[in-house]
mmCIF file with all atom_site columns, C-alpha atoms in Angstrom:
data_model
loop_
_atom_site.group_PDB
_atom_site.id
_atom_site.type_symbol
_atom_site.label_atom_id
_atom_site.label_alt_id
_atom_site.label_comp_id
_atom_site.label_asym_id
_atom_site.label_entity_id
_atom_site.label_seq_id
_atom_site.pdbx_PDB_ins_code
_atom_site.Cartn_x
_atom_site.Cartn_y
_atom_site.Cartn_z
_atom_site.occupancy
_atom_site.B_iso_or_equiv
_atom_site.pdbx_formal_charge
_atom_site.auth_seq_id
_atom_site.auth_comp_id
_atom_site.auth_asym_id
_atom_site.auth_atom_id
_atom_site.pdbx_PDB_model_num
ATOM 1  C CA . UNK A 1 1  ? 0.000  0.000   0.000   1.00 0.00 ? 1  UNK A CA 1
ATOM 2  C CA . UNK A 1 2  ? 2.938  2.722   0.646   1.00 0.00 ? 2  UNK A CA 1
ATOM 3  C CA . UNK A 1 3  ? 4.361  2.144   -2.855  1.00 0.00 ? 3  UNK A CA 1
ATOM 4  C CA . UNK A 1 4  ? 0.607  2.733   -4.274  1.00 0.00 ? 4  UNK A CA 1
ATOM 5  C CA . UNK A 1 5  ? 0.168  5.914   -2.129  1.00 0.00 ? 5  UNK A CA 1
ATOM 6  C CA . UNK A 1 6  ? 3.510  7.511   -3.820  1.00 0.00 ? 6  UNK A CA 1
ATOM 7  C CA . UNK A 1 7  ? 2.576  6.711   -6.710  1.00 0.00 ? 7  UNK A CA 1
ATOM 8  C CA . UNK A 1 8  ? -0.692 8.318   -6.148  1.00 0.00 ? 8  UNK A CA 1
ATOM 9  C CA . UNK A 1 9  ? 0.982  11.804  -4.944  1.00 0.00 ? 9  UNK A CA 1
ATOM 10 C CA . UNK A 1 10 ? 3.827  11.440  -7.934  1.00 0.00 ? 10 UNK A CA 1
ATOM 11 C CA . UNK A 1 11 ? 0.741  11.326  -10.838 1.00 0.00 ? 11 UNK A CA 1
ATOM 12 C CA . UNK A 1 12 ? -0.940 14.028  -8.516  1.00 0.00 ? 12 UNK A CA 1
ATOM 13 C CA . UNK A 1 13 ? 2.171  16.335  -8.932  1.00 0.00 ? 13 UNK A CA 1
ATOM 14 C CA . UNK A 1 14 ? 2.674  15.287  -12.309 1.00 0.00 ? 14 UNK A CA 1
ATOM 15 C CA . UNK A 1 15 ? 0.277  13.814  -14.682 1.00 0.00 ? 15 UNK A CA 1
ATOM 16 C CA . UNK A 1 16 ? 2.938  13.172  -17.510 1.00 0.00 ? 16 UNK A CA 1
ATOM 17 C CA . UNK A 1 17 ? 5.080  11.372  -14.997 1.00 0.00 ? 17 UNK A CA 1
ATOM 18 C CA . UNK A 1 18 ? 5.153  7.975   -17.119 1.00 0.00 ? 18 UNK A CA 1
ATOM 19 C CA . UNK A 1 19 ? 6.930  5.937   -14.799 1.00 0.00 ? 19 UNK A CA 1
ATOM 20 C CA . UNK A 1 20 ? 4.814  6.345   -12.192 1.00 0.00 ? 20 UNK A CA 1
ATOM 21 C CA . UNK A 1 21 ? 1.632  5.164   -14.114 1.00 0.00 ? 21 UNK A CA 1
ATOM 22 C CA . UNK A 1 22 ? 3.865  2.522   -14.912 1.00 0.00 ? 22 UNK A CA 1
ATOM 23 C CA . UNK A 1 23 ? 5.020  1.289   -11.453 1.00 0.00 ? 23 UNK A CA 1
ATOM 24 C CA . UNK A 1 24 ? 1.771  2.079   -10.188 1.00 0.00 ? 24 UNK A CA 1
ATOM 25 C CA . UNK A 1 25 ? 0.050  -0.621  -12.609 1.00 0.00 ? 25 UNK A CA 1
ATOM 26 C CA . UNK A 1 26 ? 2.393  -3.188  -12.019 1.00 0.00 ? 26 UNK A CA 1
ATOM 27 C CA . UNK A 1 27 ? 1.754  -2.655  -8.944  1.00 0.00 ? 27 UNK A CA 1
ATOM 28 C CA . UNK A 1 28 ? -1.936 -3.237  -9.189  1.00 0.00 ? 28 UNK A CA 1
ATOM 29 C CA . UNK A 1 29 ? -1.311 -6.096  -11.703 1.00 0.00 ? 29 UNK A CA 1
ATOM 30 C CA . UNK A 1 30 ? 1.098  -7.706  -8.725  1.00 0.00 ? 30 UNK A CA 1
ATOM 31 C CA . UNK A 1 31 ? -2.018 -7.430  -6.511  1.00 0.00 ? 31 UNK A CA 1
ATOM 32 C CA . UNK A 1 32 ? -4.030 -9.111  -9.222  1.00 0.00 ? 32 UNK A CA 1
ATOM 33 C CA . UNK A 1 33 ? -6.129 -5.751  -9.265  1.00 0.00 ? 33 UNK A CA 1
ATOM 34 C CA . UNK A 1 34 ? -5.642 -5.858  -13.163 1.00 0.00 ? 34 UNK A CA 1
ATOM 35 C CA . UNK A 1 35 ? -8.547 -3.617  -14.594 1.00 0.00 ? 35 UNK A CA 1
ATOM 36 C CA . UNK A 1 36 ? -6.924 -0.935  -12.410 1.00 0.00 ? 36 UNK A CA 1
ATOM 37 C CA . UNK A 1 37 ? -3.576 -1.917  -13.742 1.00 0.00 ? 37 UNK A CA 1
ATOM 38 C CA . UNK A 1 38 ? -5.036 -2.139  -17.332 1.00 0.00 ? 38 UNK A CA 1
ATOM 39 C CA . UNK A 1 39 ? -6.425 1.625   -16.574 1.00 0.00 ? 39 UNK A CA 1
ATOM 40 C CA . UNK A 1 40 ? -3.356 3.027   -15.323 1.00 0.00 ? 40 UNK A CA 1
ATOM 41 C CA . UNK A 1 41 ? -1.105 1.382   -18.191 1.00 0.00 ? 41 UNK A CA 1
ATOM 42 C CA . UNK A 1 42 ? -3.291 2.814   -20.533 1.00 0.00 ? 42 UNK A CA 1
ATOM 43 C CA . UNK A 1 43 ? -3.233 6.168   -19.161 1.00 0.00 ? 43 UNK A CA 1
ATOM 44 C CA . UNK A 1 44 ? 0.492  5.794   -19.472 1.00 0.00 ? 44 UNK A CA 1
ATOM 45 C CA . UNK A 1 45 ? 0.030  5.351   -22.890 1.00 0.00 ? 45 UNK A CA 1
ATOM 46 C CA . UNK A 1 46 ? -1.937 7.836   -23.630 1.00 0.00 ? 46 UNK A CA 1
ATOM 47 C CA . UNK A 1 47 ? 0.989  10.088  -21.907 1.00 0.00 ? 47 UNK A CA 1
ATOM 48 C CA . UNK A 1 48 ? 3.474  8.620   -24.048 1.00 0.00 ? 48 UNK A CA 1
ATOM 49 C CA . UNK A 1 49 ? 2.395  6.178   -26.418 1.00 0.00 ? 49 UNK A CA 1
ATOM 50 C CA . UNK A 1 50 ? 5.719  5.117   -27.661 1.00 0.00 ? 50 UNK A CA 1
ATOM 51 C CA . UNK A 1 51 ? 6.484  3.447   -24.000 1.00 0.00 ? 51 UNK A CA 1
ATOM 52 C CA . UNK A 1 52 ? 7.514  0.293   -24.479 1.00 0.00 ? 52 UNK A CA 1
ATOM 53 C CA . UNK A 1 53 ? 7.588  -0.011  -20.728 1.00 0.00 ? 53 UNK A CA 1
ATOM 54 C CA . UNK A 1 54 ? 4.145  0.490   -21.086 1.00 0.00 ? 54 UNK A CA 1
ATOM 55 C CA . UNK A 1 55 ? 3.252  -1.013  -23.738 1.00 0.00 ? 55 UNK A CA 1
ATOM 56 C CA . UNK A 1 56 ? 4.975  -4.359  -22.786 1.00 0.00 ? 56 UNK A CA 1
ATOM 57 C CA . UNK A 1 57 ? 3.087  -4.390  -18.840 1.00 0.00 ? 57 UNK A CA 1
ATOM 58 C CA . UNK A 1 58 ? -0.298 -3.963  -20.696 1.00 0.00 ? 58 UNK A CA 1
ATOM 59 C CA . UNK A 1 59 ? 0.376  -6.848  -22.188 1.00 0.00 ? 59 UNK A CA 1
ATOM 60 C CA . UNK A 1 60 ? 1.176  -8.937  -19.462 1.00 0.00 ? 60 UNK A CA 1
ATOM 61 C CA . UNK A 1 61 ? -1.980 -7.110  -18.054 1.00 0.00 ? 61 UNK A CA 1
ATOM 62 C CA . UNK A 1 62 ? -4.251 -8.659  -20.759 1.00 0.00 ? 62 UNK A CA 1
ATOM 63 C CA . UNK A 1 63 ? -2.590 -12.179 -20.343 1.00 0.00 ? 63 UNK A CA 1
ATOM 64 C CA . UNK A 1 64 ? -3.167 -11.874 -16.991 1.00 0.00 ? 64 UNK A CA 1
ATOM 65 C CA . UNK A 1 65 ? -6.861 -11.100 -17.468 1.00 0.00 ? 65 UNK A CA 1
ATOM 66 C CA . UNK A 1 66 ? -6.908 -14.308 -19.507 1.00 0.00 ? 66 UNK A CA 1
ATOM 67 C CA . UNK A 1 67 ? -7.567 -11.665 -22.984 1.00 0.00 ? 67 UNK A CA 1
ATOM 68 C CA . UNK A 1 68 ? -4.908 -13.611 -24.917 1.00 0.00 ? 68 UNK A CA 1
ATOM 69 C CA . UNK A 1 69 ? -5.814 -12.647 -28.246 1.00 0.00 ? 69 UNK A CA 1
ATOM 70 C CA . UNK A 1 70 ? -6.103 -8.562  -27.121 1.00 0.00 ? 70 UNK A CA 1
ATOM 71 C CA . UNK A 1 71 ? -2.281 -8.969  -25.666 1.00 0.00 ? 71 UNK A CA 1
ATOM 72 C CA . UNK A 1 72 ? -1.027 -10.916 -28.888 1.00 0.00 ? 72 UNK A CA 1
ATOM 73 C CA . UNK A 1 73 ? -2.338 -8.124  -31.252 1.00 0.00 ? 73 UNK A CA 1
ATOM 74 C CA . UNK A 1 74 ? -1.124 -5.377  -29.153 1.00 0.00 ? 74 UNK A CA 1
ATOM 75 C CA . UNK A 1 75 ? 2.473  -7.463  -28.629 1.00 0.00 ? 75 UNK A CA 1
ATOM 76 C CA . UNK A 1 76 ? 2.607  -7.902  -32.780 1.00 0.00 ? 76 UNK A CA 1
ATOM 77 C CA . UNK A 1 77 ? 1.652  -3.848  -32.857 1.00 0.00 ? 77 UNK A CA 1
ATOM 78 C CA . UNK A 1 78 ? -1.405 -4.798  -34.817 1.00 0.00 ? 78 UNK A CA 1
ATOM 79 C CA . UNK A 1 79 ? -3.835 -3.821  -31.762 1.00 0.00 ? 79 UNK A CA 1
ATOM 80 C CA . UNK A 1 80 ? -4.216 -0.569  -30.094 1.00 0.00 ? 80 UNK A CA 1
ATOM 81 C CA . UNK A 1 81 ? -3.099 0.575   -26.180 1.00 0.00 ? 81 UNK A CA 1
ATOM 82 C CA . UNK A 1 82 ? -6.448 2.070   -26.395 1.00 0.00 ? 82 UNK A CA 1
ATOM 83 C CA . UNK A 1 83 ? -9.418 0.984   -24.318 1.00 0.00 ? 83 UNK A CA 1
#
């Protein structure tokens, strides 16, 4: 929970911080929270959409929400980060 609650105040101070939508959602996905982890991943995205950081953990994300085919399109860059 103290890791989330930075993370929390860093995006509050900064809402182009990318890393910390980043940590934050692996964070939720490590807590098996993972359509908050999907949102916050996205929103990192939509920050930077070039993160492969990003890009990579949504993935993961969408595995671990059993959406196989979603992560596979978005790993081969054929899908969108997009909700």
């Amino acid at each position: 929970a103290e890791a989330r609650e930075w993370y929390v105040r860093a995006v509050e101070a900064n809402p182009y911080a990318v890393a910390a939508w980043i940590n934050w959602g692996v964070v939720e996905g490590k807590r098996g929270a993972w359509a908050e982890s999907e949102r916050l991943l996205r929103q990192a995205l939509a920050v930077r959409p070039e993160s492969i950081q990003a890009r990579a953990n949504l993935v993961t994300c969408l595995d671990g929400q059993g959406r196989h085919t979603e992560a596979n399109a978005l790993r081969d860059g054929q899908g969108s980060p997009k909700p």
